[in-house]
Amino acid sequence: MNFLALTLLAPLLSGLTILALRRAPEALALAGAVLGLIGAVGLFIAASDGTVQAVLPGLPDMPLRLVATPLTAVLALVVATVAGFVLTYATGYMAGDPEKARFFGTMLLFVTAMQGLVLAGDWIMLLAAWEMIGFASYLLIGFWHGRAGVASAATRAFLYTRSADLGLYLGAFLLIGVAGTSEISGTLAITGAPALIAGLFLLVAAMGKSAQVPLQDWLQRAMAGPTPVSALLHSATLVAAGAILLIRTAPMLPGGALLAIGIVGGLTAVITGLIALAERDLKRLLAASTASQYGLMLVAIGAGVPIAALLHLIAHAAIKSSLFLGAGVFQHDREGTGLDTLAGAGRARPGIFAGFAIAALALAGIPPLAAFFSKDAIIAAALASTAAPWLLPLALAGSVLTGTYMGRALKVLWTGEAGPARTPVPFMAIGMSVLVALAAGLGFSFGALEHVLGAEIEKPGWIVPVIGLAVGIGGLALGWFFAPARLLGPLLAPAQNGFTVAGGMDGLILRPSLSIAAACEAFEQRLLAAQIGLIRNLGLGAARLVDRGDGQLFKFSIWIGQQSLRLGRGTRSMDTNRIDVAIFGLVRRITAASTRARRLQSGLIHRELALTVIGIGLIVIVLLTAPHYF
Amino acid sequence: MILELMIALTAGAAMFGTGLYGALSQTNLVMIIMGVELILAAALVNLVAFWRYLHPEEPAAQMFVLIIMAVMAVEMTVGFGIAIARFRSRGSVEMEEARELKG
Amino acid sequence: MTVQMIFLVFFGGAAVWFGIVVFRTHSMVRSALALLFSQTAVGLMFLVMQAEFLGVLQIMMMATEMSVMAIFMVMFMMDPGGMGAMDMTHQKRLSLWAGGIGLAAALAVIWLADWGPIGTDIPGAAQQTADLGRELLGRSMFIFQSVGLTILTAMVAATMVAIAPAKEQPK
């Protein structure tokens, strides 16, 4: 359990830390890779005793599972090992790049996703991890997105693999629906028509991810990314996902599916081998070679011996990654990967070239190097299968072509001017040398590995090794001594074009997808414009309404003000006209009354006498009548 | 008896009315004083009539008569003194010309 | 009492008649004399009503006063003889009304009021005088004294008013 967590969490946390901090990316990356490797080793040891499981909460009735059987633990170990040493190499390769942090962070996130895919115990987890590695591949291929052609290559790769992922979705949902559970081991018990259909769907998915014909072109375009990316993703891990898928579901696949897988793999092996031979760029040659090798693995699966495919996968991981690392060193020297540019680069770095040569010979199938044993197993499987008449010639042709293009590569690298002395590249050398050692020596561990996985390969007789050796040496010789133009003859031009048919994947997949996307974008723009227009109209209408309301309010307040003014004026007028008039009138009347009253004060005695008499009379009356009333 | 009282009182009333008329209508001060004399005489007649016919045992009524007679004398004295002073300053005692107290 | 009544009517009428004459005649002397006769008739009425002392007093006093008044009349009037036949009245209507109303009111009171029992025991003249004297110097001493003071004051005041100030006389 702890190793399981360590395997997944170490790269995840270091990747997130690098992306967050953007400091000391190499140290954090190496720390994360080392811890992940420790976790994977521990996990392998634990899994060889018994299956290690972890259940995580997921969808209702479909929890996420991580399961470490010997098979998945081995794959996890492979991923962790290659990742660790490629990251060591990348420390030197990306030394001068200003965006190292982004690179290392994304690489570690990819490693996490790959481990998640490899250790997935249920289809939902696998699907999620599948998507994640595709996305990480997109980010990493397009790492130098400022350069011409890189962005389109990344988009192309993403779209091709994405279109093939449809097969995985359909297959997975079919399996879940039929089996009733999302656990992979549970779904492997299906038989009959659903198994066949599901198998074909899964084959489509594998074709996409593992760059099988007709979807092989994206892998070559993916070489636009940095070399460590090519070494990790596009040789050992991401392209292995397709093969891993088929290996894990092999118990379920019925004969028809197996036959289809084998045919597809064989055709790929041959066609991409021819393309590799015609290639003029080293990395693209190696990419085509990768597709070819995976074709051979599919042949083995199709022949019914998935263990052979697994062994070849492990061997190929070490071999191809070391080949890419070597190519990266030469690219570093010559600032380019074209075979013309790299002519003679091997001479300047004998050590690196030695490693490259060892890996190349291993790939060609020279004993006692690793791929000899796995290639023999594949040929033996093809020989022993029921579809031998189809599979065997394809497998043999593929093997021959392997040797041929590797020989050619070796020749180009060796023949030519050495150029000036080169600065030593310690990190790159260390990373590469470990993988070369693995490439050389893994073959001897295959016996123990078979024992751990519980699947023994029947030891073939002497004929298969002889055939294998013959095709390997023969191929190398052909490649060394003869130019591709002579070997391919009329097939040279089509091979150089990648055998495009009817516009190829561009016309079938890429352009339709992009035009649909453009149409959707235009529709959305119109929708947005309509929405904005609506909102604007509504807003303006509302604003106008509010403005009118405000105007009314304003008029109303003005009216109130006028009423107040009128009230004030009325009050003032009342004050001046009524109250003042009343008061002054009162004053006037009082004055008039006083003027009239003044006349009483005539000063004339007789008048005053008369008044006195009248007053006396009044007093008498009052005095006489008052007692009656009071 | 009662009729005699009435007669006496009636005479007093008539003298009062005449005296009032005279006091108010005459222009000369002396004539006004004469009118006042008549009024007072009427009051005397009334008093004596009341004494004789209603309260003959009461000497206070006669006392009152004496007082009124004294008042008559005093009033004539002061009045004539004022008339002399006025005549000296104005040359006549006509009340029509006495407007000094006009307000 | 019929005699008393006749005499009362006669003397009352004389008093009223002479009172009216006072204001109807143009001659001042005749006015004074008419007033004299009116007052004398009042005094005679007193005598008729058995108030001997008061009657005599009235006659004596009024005679003197009317004489003095006649003298003053002659002094102050511009037409003492009344030869000019000037109308020396003003506010005649008002005065008539006032007099008329006063007369009417008094008559109304006299003839409409209930005067109560008539007194019958009339003391003799000597008795009246003695009672009056006692009254005057007994209960009404205060009034008597104040009246005396008032008369004195009036005499002094009148004298002062009448005497012309020395400075105002032309030299």
XYZ file of N, CA and C in Angstrom, chain B residues 1-7 9-11 13-15 17-18 20-22 24-28 30-31 33-35 37-38 41 44-45 48-54 56 58-60 62-63 65-67 69-70 72-74 76-78 80-85 87-88 93-94 96, chain C residues 1 4-5 8-9 15-16 19 22-23 31-32 35 38-39 42 45-46 49-50 54 57-58 61-62 65 69 72-73 76-78 88-92 95-96 98-99 103 106-107 110-111 115 117-119 121-123 128 132 135-136 139-140 143 147 151 154 158 161-164:
408
model
N -102.793 110.316 52.376
C -101.350 110.522 52.618
C -100.528 110.099 51.417
N -100.889 109.012 50.899
C -100.059 108.500 49.808
C -100.182 109.403 48.596
N -101.293 109.953 48.393
C -101.452 110.821 47.238
C -100.636 112.080 47.408
N -100.540 112.533 48.606
C -99.726 113.738 48.829
C -98.258 113.430 48.550
N -97.912 112.286 48.993
C -96.535 111.883 48.679
C -96.328 111.921 47.184
N -97.274 111.312 46.468
C -97.161 111.285 45.015
C -97.061 112.686 44.454
N -97.892 113.587 44.970
C -97.889 114.957 44.430
C -96.532 115.584 44.660
N -93.724 114.201 45.205
C -92.685 113.568 44.397
C -92.821 113.988 42.942
N -93.982 114.094 42.471
C -94.184 114.520 41.088
C -93.602 115.903 40.877
N -93.913 116.800 41.843
C -93.328 118.134 41.704
C -91.819 118.058 41.675
N -90.053 115.615 40.657
C -89.641 115.050 39.356
C -89.673 116.096 38.280
N -90.697 116.910 38.280
C -90.804 117.944 37.251
C -89.689 118.942 37.380
N -89.383 119.281 38.611
C -88.286 120.245 38.797
C -86.967 119.632 38.359
N -86.570 117.419 35.965
C -86.517 117.415 34.521
C -86.182 118.796 33.993
N -86.819 119.795 34.573
C -86.568 121.165 34.113
C -85.123 121.546 34.371
N -82.601 119.673 34.646
C -81.714 118.929 33.746
C -81.693 119.559 32.361
N -82.845 119.881 31.893
C -82.925 120.545 30.601
C -82.106 121.831 30.614
N -82.274 122.582 31.652
C -81.567 123.845 31.720
C -80.064 123.651 31.831
N -78.286 121.390 30.704
C -77.656 120.908 29.471
C -77.787 121.900 28.328
N -78.772 122.751 28.382
C -79.035 123.543 27.200
C -78.495 124.956 27.288
N -78.137 125.425 28.442
C -77.742 126.825 28.553
C -76.302 127.014 28.196
N -76.006 128.161 27.608
C -74.630 128.470 27.202
C -73.876 129.185 28.288
N -74.600 129.876 29.127
C -73.926 130.668 30.142
C -73.699 129.839 31.385
N -73.600 130.744 34.485
C -74.514 131.084 35.583
C -75.837 130.370 35.385
N -76.278 130.304 34.134
C -77.559 129.633 33.888
C -77.437 128.151 34.186
N -75.465 126.891 36.387
C -75.525 126.763 37.849
C -76.961 126.849 38.338
N -77.736 127.671 37.704
C -79.150 127.783 38.104
C -79.875 126.483 37.835
N -79.557 125.846 36.722
C -80.170 124.558 36.450
C -79.813 123.543 37.512
N -79.069 124.194 40.493
C -79.807 124.569 41.697
C -81.198 123.969 41.687
N -81.771 123.969 40.539
C -83.119 123.416 40.441
C -83.093 121.919 40.702
N -82.759 121.356 44.279
C -84.009 121.666 44.966
C -84.981 120.517 44.824
N -84.149 117.994 47.237
C -84.574 118.368 48.587
C -86.042 118.060 48.766
N -86.838 118.421 47.811
C -88.293 118.169 47.914
C -88.530 116.680 48.095
N -87.554 115.581 51.673
C -88.488 115.996 52.718
C -89.778 115.213 52.610
N -90.227 115.005 51.378
C -91.463 114.216 51.202
C -91.285 112.822 51.772
N -90.196 112.246 51.505
C -89.938 110.906 52.038
C -89.876 110.946 53.550
N -89.229 111.944 54.098
C -89.158 112.033 55.543
C -90.543 112.156 56.129
N -91.338 113.112 55.530
C -92.644 113.440 56.117
C -93.597 112.271 56.020
N -93.551 111.535 54.856
C -94.626 110.566 54.677
C -94.221 109.125 54.966
N -92.890 108.883 54.987
C -92.462 107.500 55.180
C -91.700 107.299 56.487
N -91.045 109.730 59.390
C -91.068 111.002 60.129
C -90.233 110.954 61.420
N -87.316 109.872 61.850
C -85.888 109.784 61.585
C -85.311 111.151 61.335
N -84.503 111.669 62.235
C -83.928 112.998 61.997
C -82.789 112.981 60.992
N -82.307 111.804 60.694
C -81.193 111.732 59.736
C -81.581 112.269 58.378
N -83.437 114.827 57.760
C -83.286 116.276 57.810
C -81.813 116.638 57.802
N -81.052 115.801 58.426
C -79.613 115.985 58.369
C -79.144 116.005 56.926
N -80.847 116.762 54.361
C -81.288 118.004 53.717
C -80.292 119.107 53.983
N -79.828 119.176 55.262
C -78.854 120.208 55.607
C -77.588 120.065 54.783
N -77.189 118.837 54.668
C -75.969 118.614 53.906
C -76.141 119.087 52.471
N -78.093 121.320 51.349
C -78.096 122.781 51.307
C -76.675 123.299 51.365
N -75.850 122.653 52.201
C -74.462 123.080 52.298
C -73.764 122.875 50.973
N -75.120 122.868 48.062
C -75.587 123.882 47.130
C -74.796 125.164 47.309
N -74.608 125.546 48.540
C -73.883 126.780 48.791
C -72.450 126.685 48.324
N -71.810 125.597 48.651
C -70.410 125.428 48.270
C -70.255 125.430 46.779
N -72.199 126.775 44.560
C -72.368 128.108 44.002
C -71.135 128.939 44.238
N -70.527 128.813 45.395
C -69.349 129.618 45.719
C -68.199 129.326 44.767
N -67.885 128.093 44.693
C -66.750 127.717 43.840
C -67.045 128.039 42.394
N -68.959 130.350 41.144
C -68.846 131.776 40.851
C -67.398 132.221 40.929
N -66.621 131.633 41.795
C -65.214 131.991 41.833
C -64.553 131.684 40.485
N -64.842 130.509 39.977
C -64.299 130.117 38.669
C -64.810 131.043 37.587
N -66.107 131.399 37.694
C -66.676 132.284 36.669
C -65.951 133.619 36.662
N -65.625 134.107 37.863
C -64.907 135.380 37.925
C -63.557 135.244 37.247
N -62.871 134.184 37.589
C -61.539 133.983 37.004
C -61.613 133.863 35.485
N -64.042 135.022 33.570
C -64.456 136.287 32.987
C -63.278 137.223 32.879
N -62.398 137.110 33.908
C -61.236 138.006 33.904
C -60.300 137.653 32.767
N -68.299 134.322 30.031
C -68.416 132.984 30.633
C -69.266 132.073 29.753
N -69.250 132.389 28.494
C -70.031 131.547 27.585
C -69.355 130.189 27.434
N -69.787 128.090 25.099
C -69.470 127.736 23.702
C -68.014 127.945 23.376
N -106.522 115.828 55.453
C -105.264 116.167 54.738
C -105.534 116.804 53.398
N -103.604 119.998 53.080
C -102.183 119.809 52.800
C -102.003 119.520 51.315
N -102.901 118.657 50.819
C -102.812 118.276 49.417
C -102.980 119.480 48.526
N -99.939 121.561 48.708
C -98.844 120.906 48.017
C -98.966 121.077 46.504
N -100.124 120.837 46.027
C -100.351 121.016 44.592
C -100.010 122.426 44.185
N -93.559 125.967 42.114
C -92.121 125.697 41.992
C -91.779 125.256 40.572
N -92.575 124.377 40.069
C -92.319 123.884 38.707
C -92.485 125.006 37.707
N -89.676 127.346 37.861
C -88.500 126.678 37.326
C -88.460 126.745 35.809
N -87.531 130.141 34.556
C -86.093 130.446 34.628
C -85.455 130.331 33.256
N -85.862 129.337 32.529
C -85.143 129.069 31.272
C -85.874 129.581 30.046
N -84.685 135.692 35.227
C -84.351 134.287 35.481
C -83.970 134.104 36.939
N -83.162 135.021 37.393
C -82.735 134.892 38.783
C -83.907 134.995 39.719
N -86.051 131.960 39.675
C -85.437 130.888 40.463
C -85.652 131.151 41.942
N -88.991 130.092 42.763
C -89.098 128.633 42.730
C -88.563 128.033 44.019
N -87.442 128.526 44.438
C -86.866 128.010 45.673
C -87.735 128.359 46.851
N -90.469 125.984 47.058
C -89.958 124.717 47.640
C -89.905 124.819 49.141
N -93.242 124.527 50.485
C -93.646 123.120 50.470
C -93.128 122.426 51.707
N -91.940 122.774 52.063
C -91.363 122.171 53.275
C -92.246 122.494 54.465
N -95.184 120.502 54.554
C -94.936 119.109 54.966
C -94.405 119.036 56.381
N -94.654 120.100 57.130
C -94.386 120.137 58.566
C -92.922 119.955 58.890
N -86.545 123.267 58.288
C -85.972 123.162 56.961
C -86.616 124.174 56.027
N -85.196 127.505 56.774
C -83.795 127.515 56.335
C -83.731 127.707 54.840
N -84.537 126.986 54.145
C -84.552 127.005 52.689
C -84.874 128.402 52.191
N -81.963 130.915 53.061
C -80.747 130.667 52.282
C -80.954 130.993 50.828
N -82.015 130.489 50.262
C -82.248 130.695 48.841
C -82.438 132.150 48.525
N -78.955 133.516 48.365
C -78.199 132.987 47.231
C -78.695 133.540 45.928
N -76.745 135.547 43.117
C -76.730 135.085 41.739
C -77.178 136.159 40.805
N -74.317 138.449 40.182
C -73.322 137.836 39.274
C -73.848 137.755 37.850
N -75.156 137.510 37.786
C -75.762 137.438 36.468
C -75.538 138.734 35.744
N -71.913 139.150 34.579
C -71.303 138.313 33.531
C -72.077 138.302 32.235
N -73.357 138.573 32.274
C -74.139 138.407 31.058
C -73.923 139.592 30.142
N -73.959 139.320 28.902
C -73.804 140.397 27.939
C -75.141 141.089 27.703
N -79.983 131.706 23.716
C -78.736 131.351 24.403
C -78.703 129.871 24.762
N -79.166 129.074 23.901
C -79.174 127.626 24.210
C -78.424 126.841 23.129
N -77.983 125.741 23.493
C -77.390 124.806 22.535
C -77.778 123.382 22.944
N -77.587 122.475 21.983
C -78.026 121.081 22.111
C -79.401 121.002 22.778
N -80.318 121.706 22.187
C -81.623 121.840 22.797
C -82.362 120.508 22.782
N -81.050 118.083 25.232
C -81.430 118.457 26.591
C -82.889 118.141 26.858
N -83.722 118.404 25.851
C -85.140 118.112 26.027
C -85.346 116.632 26.241
N -83.156 114.505 27.328
C -82.627 114.096 28.624
C -83.610 114.446 29.727
N -84.096 115.674 29.681
C -85.054 116.072 30.691
C -86.311 115.231 30.645
N -87.637 112.818 33.589
C -88.961 113.026 34.149
C -89.801 111.778 34.056
N -88.584 109.095 36.452
C -88.963 109.397 37.836
C -90.451 109.180 38.059
N -91.249 109.658 37.146
C -92.696 109.482 37.286
C -93.077 108.025 37.309
N -92.282 106.738 40.617
C -93.183 107.270 41.660
C -94.521 106.578 41.615
N -95.080 106.546 40.407
C -96.441 106.063 40.331
C -96.577 104.560 40.294
N -95.097 102.351 47.963
C -94.279 103.119 48.908
C -94.412 102.631 50.343
N -96.230 101.777 54.140
C -97.154 102.496 55.065
C -96.704 103.940 55.252
N -97.666 104.764 55.454
C -97.391 106.196 55.628
C -97.132 106.427 57.119
N -96.120 107.187 57.352
C -95.837 107.502 58.763
C -96.881 108.498 59.294
N -96.902 109.637 62.905
C -96.484 110.382 64.100
C -95.445 111.411 63.702
N -95.867 112.647 63.532
C -94.941 113.706 63.123
C -94.510 114.454 64.376
N -93.271 114.522 64.662
C -92.868 115.329 65.865
C -93.082 116.807 65.578
N -88.525 118.526 66.394
C -87.726 118.261 65.198
C -86.390 118.954 65.277
N -82.928 117.183 65.446
C -81.947 117.469 64.381
C -80.624 117.908 64.982
N -78.941 114.992 66.466
C -78.426 114.170 65.354
C -77.156 114.788 64.810
N -77.225 116.067 64.622
C -76.103 116.769 64.004
C -74.858 116.687 64.856
N -74.613 111.640 66.263
C -74.256 110.587 65.320
C -73.573 111.150 64.088
N -74.009 112.284 63.629
C -73.495 112.821 62.379
C -72.471 113.898 62.620
N -69.873 114.036 59.851
C -70.344 114.656 58.608
C -70.377 116.161 58.794
N -68.291 118.686 56.602
C -69.003 119.682 55.797
C -68.486 121.063 56.123
N -66.780 123.515 53.492
C -67.216 124.889 53.233
C -66.052 125.844 53.358
N -63.858 125.428 50.381
C -64.476 126.010 49.200
C -64.359 127.529 49.240
N -62.401 129.398 46.402
C -63.112 130.369 45.563
C -62.436 131.723 45.662
N -59.255 131.628 43.712
C -59.504 131.628 42.267
C -59.945 133.003 41.824
N -60.757 133.597 42.644
C -61.344 134.885 42.219
C -60.336 136.007 42.269
N -59.395 135.885 43.212
C -58.444 137.004 43.306
C -57.474 136.885 42.149
N -57.324 138.017 41.510
C -56.405 138.012 40.370
C -54.982 138.061 40.878
